[in-house]
PDB file of C-alpha atoms and ligand atoms in Angstrom:
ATOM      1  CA  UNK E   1      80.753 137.212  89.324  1.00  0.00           C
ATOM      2  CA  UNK E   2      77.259 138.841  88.832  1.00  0.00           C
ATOM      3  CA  UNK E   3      74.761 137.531  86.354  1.00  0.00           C
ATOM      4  CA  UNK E   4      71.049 137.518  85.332  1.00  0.00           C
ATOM      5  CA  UNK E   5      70.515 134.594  87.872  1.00  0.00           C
ATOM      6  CA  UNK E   6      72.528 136.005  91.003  1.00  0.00           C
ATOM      7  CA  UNK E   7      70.942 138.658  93.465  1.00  0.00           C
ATOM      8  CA  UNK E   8      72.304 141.745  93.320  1.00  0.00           C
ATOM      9  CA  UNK E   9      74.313 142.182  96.227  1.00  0.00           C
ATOM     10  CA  UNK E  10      77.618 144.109  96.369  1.00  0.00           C
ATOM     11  CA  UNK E  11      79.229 141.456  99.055  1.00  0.00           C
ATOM     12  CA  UNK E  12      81.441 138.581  97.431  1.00  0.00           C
ATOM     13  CA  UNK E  13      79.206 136.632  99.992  1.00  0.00           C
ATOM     14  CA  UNK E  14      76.920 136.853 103.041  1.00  0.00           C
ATOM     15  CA  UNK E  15      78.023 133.660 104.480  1.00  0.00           C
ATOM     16  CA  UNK E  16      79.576 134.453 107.744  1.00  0.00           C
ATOM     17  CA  UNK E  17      80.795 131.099 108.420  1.00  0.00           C
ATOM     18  CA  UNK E  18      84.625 130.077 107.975  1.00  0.00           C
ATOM     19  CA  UNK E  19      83.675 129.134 104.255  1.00  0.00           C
ATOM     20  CA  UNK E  20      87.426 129.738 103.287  1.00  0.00           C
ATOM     21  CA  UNK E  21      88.724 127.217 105.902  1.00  0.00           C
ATOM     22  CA  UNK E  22      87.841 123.850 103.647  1.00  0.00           C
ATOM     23  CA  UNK E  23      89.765 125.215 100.352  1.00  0.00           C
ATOM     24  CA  UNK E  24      92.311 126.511 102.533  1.00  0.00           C
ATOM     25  CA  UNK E  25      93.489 123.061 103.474  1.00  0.00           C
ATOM     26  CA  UNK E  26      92.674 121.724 100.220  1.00  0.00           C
ATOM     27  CA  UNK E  27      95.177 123.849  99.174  1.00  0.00           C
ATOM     28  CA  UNK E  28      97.656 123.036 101.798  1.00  0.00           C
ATOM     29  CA  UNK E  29      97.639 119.487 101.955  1.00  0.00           C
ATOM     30  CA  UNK E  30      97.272 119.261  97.484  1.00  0.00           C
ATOM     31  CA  UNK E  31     100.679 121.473  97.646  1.00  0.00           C
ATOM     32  CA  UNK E  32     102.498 119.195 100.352  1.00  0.00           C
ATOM     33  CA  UNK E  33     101.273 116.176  98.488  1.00  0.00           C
ATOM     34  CA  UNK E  34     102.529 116.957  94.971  1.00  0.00           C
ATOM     35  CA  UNK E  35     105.699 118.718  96.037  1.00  0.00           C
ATOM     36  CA  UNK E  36     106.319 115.505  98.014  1.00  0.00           C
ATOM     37  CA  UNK E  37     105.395 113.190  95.577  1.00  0.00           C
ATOM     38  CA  UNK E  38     107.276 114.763  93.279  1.00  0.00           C
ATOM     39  CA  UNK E  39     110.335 114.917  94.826  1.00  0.00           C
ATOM     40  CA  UNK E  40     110.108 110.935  95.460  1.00  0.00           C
ATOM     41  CA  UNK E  41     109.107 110.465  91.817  1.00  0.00           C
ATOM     42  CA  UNK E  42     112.465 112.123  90.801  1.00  0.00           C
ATOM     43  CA  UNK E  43     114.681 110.319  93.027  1.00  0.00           C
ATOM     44  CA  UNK E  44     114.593 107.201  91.831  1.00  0.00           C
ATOM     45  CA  UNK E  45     116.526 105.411  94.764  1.00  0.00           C
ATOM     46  CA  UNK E  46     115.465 104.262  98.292  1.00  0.00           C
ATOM     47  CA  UNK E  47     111.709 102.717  97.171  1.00  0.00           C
ATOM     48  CA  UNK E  48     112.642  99.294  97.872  1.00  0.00           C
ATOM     49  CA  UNK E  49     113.124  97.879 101.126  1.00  0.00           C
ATOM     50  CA  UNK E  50     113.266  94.045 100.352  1.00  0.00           C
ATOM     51  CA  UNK E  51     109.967  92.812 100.954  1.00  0.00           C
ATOM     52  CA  UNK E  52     108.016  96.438 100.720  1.00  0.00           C
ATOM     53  CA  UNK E  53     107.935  98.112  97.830  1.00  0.00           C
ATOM     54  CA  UNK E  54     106.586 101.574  96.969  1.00  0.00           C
ATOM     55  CA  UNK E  55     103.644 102.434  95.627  1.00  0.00           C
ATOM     56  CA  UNK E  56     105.245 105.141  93.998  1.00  0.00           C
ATOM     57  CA  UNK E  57     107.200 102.653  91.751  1.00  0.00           C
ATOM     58  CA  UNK E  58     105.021  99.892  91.251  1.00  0.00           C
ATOM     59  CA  UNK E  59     105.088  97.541  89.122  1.00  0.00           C
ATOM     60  CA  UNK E  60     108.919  98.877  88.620  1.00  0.00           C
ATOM     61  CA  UNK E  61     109.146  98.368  85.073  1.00  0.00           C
ATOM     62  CA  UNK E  62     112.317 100.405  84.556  1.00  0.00           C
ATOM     63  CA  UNK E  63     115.707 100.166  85.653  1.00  0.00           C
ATOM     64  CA  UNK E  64     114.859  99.250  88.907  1.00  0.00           C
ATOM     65  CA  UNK E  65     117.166  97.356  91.856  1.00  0.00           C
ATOM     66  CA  UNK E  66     117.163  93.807  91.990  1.00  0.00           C
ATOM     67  CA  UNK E  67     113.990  92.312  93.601  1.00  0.00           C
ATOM     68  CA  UNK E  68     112.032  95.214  92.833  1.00  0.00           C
ATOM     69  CA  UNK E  69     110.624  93.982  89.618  1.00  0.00           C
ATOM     70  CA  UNK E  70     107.824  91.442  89.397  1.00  0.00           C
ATOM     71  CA  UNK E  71     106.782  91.841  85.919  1.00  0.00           C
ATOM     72  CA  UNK E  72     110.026  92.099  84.740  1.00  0.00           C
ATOM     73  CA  UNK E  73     111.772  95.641  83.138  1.00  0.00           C
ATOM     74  CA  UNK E  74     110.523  96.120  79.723  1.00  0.00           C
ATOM     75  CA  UNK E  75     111.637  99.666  80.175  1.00  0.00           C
ATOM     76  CA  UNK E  76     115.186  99.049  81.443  1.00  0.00           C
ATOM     77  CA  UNK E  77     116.599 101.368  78.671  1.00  0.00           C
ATOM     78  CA  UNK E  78     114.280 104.681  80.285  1.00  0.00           C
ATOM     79  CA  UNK E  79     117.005 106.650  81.296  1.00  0.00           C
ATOM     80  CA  UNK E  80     114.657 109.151  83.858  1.00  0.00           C
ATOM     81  CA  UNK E  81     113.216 107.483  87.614  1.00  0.00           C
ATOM     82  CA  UNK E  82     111.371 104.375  86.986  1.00  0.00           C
ATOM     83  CA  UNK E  83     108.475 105.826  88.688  1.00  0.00           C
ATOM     84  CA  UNK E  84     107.388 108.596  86.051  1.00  0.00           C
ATOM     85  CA  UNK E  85     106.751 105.151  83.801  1.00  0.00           C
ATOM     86  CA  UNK E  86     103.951 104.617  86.192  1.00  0.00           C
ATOM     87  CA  UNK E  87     102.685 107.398  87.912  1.00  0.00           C
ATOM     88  CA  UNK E  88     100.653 108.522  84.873  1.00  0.00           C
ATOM     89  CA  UNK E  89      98.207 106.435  85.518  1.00  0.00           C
ATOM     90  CA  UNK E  90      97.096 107.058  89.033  1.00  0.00           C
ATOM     91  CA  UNK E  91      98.167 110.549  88.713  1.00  0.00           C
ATOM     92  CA  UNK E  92      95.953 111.081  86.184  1.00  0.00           C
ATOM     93  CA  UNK E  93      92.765 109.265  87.601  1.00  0.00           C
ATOM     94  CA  UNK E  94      93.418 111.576  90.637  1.00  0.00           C
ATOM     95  CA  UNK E  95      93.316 114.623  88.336  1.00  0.00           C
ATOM     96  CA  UNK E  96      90.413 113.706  86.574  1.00  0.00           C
ATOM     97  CA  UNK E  97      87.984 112.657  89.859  1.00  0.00           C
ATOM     98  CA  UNK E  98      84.775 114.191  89.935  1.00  0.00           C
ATOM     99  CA  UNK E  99      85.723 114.495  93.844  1.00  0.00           C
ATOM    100  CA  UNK E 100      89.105 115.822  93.244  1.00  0.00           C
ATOM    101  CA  UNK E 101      87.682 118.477  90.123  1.00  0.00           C
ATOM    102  CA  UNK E 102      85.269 119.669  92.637  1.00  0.00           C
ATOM    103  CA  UNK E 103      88.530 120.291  95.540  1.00  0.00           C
ATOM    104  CA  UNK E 104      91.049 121.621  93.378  1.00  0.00           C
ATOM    105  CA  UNK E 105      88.401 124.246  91.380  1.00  0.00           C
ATOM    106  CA  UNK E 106      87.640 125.872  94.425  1.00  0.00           C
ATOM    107  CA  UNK E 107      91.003 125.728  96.239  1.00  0.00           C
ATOM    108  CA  UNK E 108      93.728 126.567  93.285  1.00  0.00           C
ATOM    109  CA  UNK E 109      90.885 128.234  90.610  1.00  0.00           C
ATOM    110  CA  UNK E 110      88.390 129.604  93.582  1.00  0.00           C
ATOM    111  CA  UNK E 111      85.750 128.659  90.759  1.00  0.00           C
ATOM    112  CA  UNK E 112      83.903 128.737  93.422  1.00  0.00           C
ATOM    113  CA  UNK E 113      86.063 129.102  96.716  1.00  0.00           C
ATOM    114  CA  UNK E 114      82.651 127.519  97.919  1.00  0.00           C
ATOM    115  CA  UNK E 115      78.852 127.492  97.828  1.00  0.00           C
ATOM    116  CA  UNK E 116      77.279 130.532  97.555  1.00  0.00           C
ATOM    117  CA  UNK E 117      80.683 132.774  97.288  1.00  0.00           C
ATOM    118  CA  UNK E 118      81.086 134.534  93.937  1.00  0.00           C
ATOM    119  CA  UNK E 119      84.310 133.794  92.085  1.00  0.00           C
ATOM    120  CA  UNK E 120      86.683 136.247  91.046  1.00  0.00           C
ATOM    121  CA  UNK E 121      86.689 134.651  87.524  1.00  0.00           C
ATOM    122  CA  UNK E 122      84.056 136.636  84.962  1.00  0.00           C
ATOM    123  CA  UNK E 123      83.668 134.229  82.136  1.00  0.00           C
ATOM    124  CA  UNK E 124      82.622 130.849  82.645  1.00  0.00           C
ATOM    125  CA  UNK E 125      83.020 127.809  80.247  1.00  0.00           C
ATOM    126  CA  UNK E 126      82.694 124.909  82.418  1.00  0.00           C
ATOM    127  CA  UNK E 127      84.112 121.846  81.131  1.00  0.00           C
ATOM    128  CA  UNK E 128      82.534 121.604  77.856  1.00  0.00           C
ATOM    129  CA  UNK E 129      85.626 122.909  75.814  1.00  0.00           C
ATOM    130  CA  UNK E 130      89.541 122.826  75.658  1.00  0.00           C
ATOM    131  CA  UNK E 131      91.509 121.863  78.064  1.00  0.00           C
ATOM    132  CA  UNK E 132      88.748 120.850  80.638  1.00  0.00           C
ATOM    133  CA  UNK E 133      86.829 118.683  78.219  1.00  0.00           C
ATOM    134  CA  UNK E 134      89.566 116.117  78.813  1.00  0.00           C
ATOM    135  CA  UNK E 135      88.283 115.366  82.161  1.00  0.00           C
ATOM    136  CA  UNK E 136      86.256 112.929  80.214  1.00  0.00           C
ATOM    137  CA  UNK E 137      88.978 110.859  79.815  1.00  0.00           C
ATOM    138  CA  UNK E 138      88.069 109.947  83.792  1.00  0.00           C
ATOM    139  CA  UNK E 139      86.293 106.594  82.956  1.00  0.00           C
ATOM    140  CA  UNK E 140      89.194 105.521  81.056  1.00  0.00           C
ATOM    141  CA  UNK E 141      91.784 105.684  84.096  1.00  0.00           C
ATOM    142  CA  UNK E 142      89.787 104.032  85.945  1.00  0.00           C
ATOM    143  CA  UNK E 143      90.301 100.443  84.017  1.00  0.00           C
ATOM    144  CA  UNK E 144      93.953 101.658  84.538  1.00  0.00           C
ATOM    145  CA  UNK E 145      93.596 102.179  88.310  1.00  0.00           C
ATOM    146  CA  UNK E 146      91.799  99.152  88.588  1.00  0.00           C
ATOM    147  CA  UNK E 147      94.917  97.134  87.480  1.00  0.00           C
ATOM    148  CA  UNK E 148      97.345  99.184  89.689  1.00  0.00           C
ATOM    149  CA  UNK E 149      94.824  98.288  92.264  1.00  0.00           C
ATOM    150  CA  UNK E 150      95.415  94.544  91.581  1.00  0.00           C
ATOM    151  CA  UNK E 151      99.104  95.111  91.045  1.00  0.00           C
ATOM    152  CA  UNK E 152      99.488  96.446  94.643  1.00  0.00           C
ATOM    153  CA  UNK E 153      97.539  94.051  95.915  1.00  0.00           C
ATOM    154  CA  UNK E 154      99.676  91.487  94.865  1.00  0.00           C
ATOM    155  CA  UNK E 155     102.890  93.654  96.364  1.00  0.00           C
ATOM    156  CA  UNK E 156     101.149  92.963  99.552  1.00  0.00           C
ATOM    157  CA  UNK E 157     100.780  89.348  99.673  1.00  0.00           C
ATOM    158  CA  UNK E 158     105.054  89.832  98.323  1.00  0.00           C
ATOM    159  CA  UNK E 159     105.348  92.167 102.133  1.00  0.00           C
ATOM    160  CA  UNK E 160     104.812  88.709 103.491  1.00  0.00           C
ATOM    161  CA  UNK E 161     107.867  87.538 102.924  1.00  0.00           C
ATOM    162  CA  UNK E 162     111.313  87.726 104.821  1.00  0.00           C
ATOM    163  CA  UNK E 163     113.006  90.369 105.429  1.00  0.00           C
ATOM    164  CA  UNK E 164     116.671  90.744 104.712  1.00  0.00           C
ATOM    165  CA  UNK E 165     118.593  91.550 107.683  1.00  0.00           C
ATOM    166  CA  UNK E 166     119.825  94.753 106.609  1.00  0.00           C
ATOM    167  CA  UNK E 167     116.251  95.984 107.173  1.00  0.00           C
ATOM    168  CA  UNK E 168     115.413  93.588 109.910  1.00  0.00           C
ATOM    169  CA  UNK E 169     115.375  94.042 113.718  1.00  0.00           C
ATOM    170  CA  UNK E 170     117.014  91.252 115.361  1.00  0.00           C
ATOM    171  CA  UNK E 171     118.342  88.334 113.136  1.00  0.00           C
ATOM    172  CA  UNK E 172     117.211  89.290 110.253  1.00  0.00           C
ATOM    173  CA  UNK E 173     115.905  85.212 109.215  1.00  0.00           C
ATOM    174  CA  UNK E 174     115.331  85.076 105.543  1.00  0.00           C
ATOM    175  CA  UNK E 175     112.645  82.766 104.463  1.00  0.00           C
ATOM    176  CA  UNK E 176     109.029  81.476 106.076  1.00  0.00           C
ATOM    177  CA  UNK E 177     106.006  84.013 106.657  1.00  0.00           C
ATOM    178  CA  UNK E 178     106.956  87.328 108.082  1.00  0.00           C
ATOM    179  CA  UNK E 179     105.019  90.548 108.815  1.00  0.00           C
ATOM    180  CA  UNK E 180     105.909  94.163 109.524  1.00  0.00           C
ATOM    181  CA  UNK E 181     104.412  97.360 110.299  1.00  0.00           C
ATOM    182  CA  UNK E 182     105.630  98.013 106.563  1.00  0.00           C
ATOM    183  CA  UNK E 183     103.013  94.867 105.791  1.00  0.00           C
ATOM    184  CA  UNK E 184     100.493  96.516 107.686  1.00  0.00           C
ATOM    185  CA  UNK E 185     100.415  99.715 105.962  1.00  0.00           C
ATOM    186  CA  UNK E 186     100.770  98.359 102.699  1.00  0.00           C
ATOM    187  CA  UNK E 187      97.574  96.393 104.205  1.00  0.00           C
ATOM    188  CA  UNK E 188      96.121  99.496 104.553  1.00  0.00           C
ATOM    189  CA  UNK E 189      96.957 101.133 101.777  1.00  0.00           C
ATOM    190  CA  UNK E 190      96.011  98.846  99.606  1.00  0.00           C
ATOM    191  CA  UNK E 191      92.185  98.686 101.198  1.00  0.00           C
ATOM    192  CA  UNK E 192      91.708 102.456 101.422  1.00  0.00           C
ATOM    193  CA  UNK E 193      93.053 102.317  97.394  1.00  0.00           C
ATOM    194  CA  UNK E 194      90.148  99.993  96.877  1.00  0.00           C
ATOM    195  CA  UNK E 195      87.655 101.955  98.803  1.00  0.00           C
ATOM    196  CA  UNK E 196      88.571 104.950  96.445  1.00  0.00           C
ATOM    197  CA  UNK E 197      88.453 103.042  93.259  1.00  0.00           C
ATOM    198  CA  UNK E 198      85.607 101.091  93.725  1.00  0.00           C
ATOM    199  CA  UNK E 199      83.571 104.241  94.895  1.00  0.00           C
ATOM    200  CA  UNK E 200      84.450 105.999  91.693  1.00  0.00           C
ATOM    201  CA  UNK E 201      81.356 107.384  90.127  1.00  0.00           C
ATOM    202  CA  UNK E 202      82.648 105.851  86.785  1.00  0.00           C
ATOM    203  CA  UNK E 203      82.907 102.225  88.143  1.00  0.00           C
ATOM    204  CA  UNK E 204      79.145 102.987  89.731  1.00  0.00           C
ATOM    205  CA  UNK E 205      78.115 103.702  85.688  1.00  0.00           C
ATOM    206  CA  UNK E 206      80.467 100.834  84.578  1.00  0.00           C
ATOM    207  CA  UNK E 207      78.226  98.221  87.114  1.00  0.00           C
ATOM    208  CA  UNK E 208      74.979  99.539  86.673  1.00  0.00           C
ATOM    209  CA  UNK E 209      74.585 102.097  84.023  1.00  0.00           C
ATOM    210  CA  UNK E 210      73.024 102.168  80.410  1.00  0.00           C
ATOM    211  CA  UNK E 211      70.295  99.307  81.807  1.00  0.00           C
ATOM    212  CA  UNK E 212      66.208  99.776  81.240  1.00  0.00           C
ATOM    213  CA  UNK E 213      65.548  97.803  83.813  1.00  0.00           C
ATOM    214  CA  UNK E 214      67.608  96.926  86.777  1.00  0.00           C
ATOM    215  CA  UNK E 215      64.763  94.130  87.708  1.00  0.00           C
ATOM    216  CA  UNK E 216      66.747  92.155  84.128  1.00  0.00           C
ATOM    217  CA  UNK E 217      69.783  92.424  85.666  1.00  0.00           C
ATOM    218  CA  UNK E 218      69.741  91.499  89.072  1.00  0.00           C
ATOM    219  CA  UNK E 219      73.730  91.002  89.804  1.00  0.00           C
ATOM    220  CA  UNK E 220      74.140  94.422  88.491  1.00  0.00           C
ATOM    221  CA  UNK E 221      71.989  95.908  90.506  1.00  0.00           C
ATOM    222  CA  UNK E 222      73.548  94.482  93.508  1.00  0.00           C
ATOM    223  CA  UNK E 223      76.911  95.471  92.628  1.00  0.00           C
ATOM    224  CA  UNK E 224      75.336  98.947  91.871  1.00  0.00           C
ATOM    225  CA  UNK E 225      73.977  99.510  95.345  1.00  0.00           C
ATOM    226  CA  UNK E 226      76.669  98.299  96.928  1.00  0.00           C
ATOM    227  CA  UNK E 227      78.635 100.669  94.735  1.00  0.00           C
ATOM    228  CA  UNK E 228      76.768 103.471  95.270  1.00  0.00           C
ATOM    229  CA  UNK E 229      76.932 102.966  98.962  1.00  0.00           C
ATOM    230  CA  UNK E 230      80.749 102.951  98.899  1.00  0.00           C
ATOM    231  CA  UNK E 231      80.284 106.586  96.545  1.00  0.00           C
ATOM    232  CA  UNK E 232      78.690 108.463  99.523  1.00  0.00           C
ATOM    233  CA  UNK E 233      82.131 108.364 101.058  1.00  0.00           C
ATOM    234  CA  UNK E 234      84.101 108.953  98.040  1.00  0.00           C
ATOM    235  CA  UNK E 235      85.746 112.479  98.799  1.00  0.00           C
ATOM    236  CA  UNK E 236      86.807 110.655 102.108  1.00  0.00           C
ATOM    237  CA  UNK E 237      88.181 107.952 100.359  1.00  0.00           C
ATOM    238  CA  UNK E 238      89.605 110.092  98.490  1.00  0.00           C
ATOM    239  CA  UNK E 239      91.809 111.650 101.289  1.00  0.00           C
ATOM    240  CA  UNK E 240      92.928 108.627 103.096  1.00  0.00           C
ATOM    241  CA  UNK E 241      93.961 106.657 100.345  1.00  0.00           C
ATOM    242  CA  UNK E 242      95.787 109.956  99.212  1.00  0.00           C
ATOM    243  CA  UNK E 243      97.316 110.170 103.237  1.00  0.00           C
ATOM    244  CA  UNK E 244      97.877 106.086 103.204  1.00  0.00           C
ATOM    245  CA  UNK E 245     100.270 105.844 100.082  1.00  0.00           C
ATOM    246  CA  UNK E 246     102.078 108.709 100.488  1.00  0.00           C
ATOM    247  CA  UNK E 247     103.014 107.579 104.635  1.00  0.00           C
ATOM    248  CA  UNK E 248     103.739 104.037 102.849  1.00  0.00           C
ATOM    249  CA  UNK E 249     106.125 105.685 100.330  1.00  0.00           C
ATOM    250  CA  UNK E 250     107.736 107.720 103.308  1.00  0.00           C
ATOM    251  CA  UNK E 251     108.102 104.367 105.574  1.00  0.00           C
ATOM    252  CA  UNK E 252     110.305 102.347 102.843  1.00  0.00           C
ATOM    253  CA  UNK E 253     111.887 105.149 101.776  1.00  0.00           C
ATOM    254  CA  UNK E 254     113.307 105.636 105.488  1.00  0.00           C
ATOM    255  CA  UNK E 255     113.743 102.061 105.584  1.00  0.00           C
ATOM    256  CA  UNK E 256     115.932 101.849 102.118  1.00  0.00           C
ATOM    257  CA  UNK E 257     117.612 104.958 103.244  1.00  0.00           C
ATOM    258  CA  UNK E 258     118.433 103.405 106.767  1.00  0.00           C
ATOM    259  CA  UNK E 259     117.110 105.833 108.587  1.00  0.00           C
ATOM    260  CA  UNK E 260     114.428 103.451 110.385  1.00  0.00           C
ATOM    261  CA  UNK E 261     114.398 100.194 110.873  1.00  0.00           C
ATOM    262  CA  UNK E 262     110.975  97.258 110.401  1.00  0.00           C
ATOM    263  CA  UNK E 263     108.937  97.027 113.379  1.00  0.00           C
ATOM    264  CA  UNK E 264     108.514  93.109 113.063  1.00  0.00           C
ATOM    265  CA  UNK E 265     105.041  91.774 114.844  1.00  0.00           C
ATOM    266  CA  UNK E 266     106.775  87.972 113.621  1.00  0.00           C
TER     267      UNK E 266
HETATM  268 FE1  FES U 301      86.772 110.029  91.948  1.00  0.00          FE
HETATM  269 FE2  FES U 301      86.321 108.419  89.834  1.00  0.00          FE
HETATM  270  S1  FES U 301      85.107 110.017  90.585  1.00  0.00           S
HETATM  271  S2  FES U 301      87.955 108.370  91.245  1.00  0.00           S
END
């Protein structure tokens, strides 16, 4: 695009780097992920491996296989895949994400493939109208993502416990304290999901913004520069959290499916 405040230059760009490489991936990984993710959201079979469940289908509010629900199924009579009750809500933080805006624009919309490249598009409207005004909605997700947060946090203290031997290496005991390498990735999961929703520029407003003075509100200002250091790292965040939970999904589905079998560490 050319304009009053861009030099005229006939080149698209006069970077000579591999500019193209970062939306290139972007665009790779985005289209693995939600072709992926929606295939397992579909299924709606083989996301619980008695303890581990996936993060896909949590809480399982729907008609869900026995153990699977916590909270019980206030949506037993959905008739689709218990996971599309759910995955609104950290679907939809993901699409709104300041991070995630900025990765998408320039690898699906090339609005700008990247810095200092022209985009093909000639009109620009930014997100001040229809449909892209409803990125707003972004700080309201995030009280949602903060309880799916909890919710899988709680599904890890529940990968604790025994393992059925179906799923289990050896003899398959069924009560005390166990732990899996399905525990520790939920374990993992579950931090990197923190990390990403904690670093959220809207929880870094929700802790410390509309103040006059941060010297008044001391706890706030902790919790905002300790948020604020966790934001530096957002887009990265971002990634692994985005890597974590869909490997997690993949290692109970292969489990459920009886494909694999739990590594148990005791
Ligand atoms: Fe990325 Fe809020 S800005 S989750």
């Amino acid at each position: 695009m050319t304009g009053p405040t861009r030099a005229s230059i006939e080149a698209r760009t006069l970077r000579s780097d591999r500019w193209w490489l970062a939306p290139l991936t972007t665009f790779v990984v985005f289209t693995a992920f939600v072709i992926y993710a929606t295939i397992r959201a579909f299924m709606g079979r083989d996301y619980y491996a008695s303890p581990y469940l996936s993060p896909f289908y949590s809480p399982c509010l729907g008609d869900c296989v026995e153990g699977a629900s916590d909270f019980g199924q206030p949506f037993q009579a959905f008739p689709l895949s218990a996971a599309l009750l759910i995955l609104i809500f950290p679907l939809g933080f993901r699409m709104t994400c300041y991070y995630y805006r900025k990765a998408y624009y320039r690898a699906f919309w090339l609005s700008p493939p990247a810095c200092a490249v022209a985009e093909p598009h000639s009109a620009y409207s930014g997100e001040s109208r229809l449909p892209l005004i409803l990125q707003n909605i972004h700080r309201y997700f995030w009280y949602a993502a903060v309880l799916v947060g909890a919710v899988l946090t709680f599904d890890v203290f529940l990968a604790f416990r025994a393992m059925p031997a179906e799923y289990a290496v050896g003899d398959g005991e069924t009560s005390g304290i166990h732990m899996g390498l399905g525990t520790l990735l939920m374990i993992i999961n579950v931090v990197f999901i923190w990390l990403y929703t904690l670093s959220c520029h809207s929880c870094r407003h929700v802790v410390g913004g509309r103040l006059r003075h941060f010297s008044k509100h001391p706890v706030r200002y902790k919790l905002w520069t300790w948020v604020s250091r966790l934001n530096t790292s957002h887009g990265r965040w971002a990634w692994y959290s985005l890597f974590s939970v869909a490997i997690v999904d993949l290692y109970i589905f292969l489990l459920a499916a009886g494909t694999i079998q739990d590594v148990r560490f005791f």
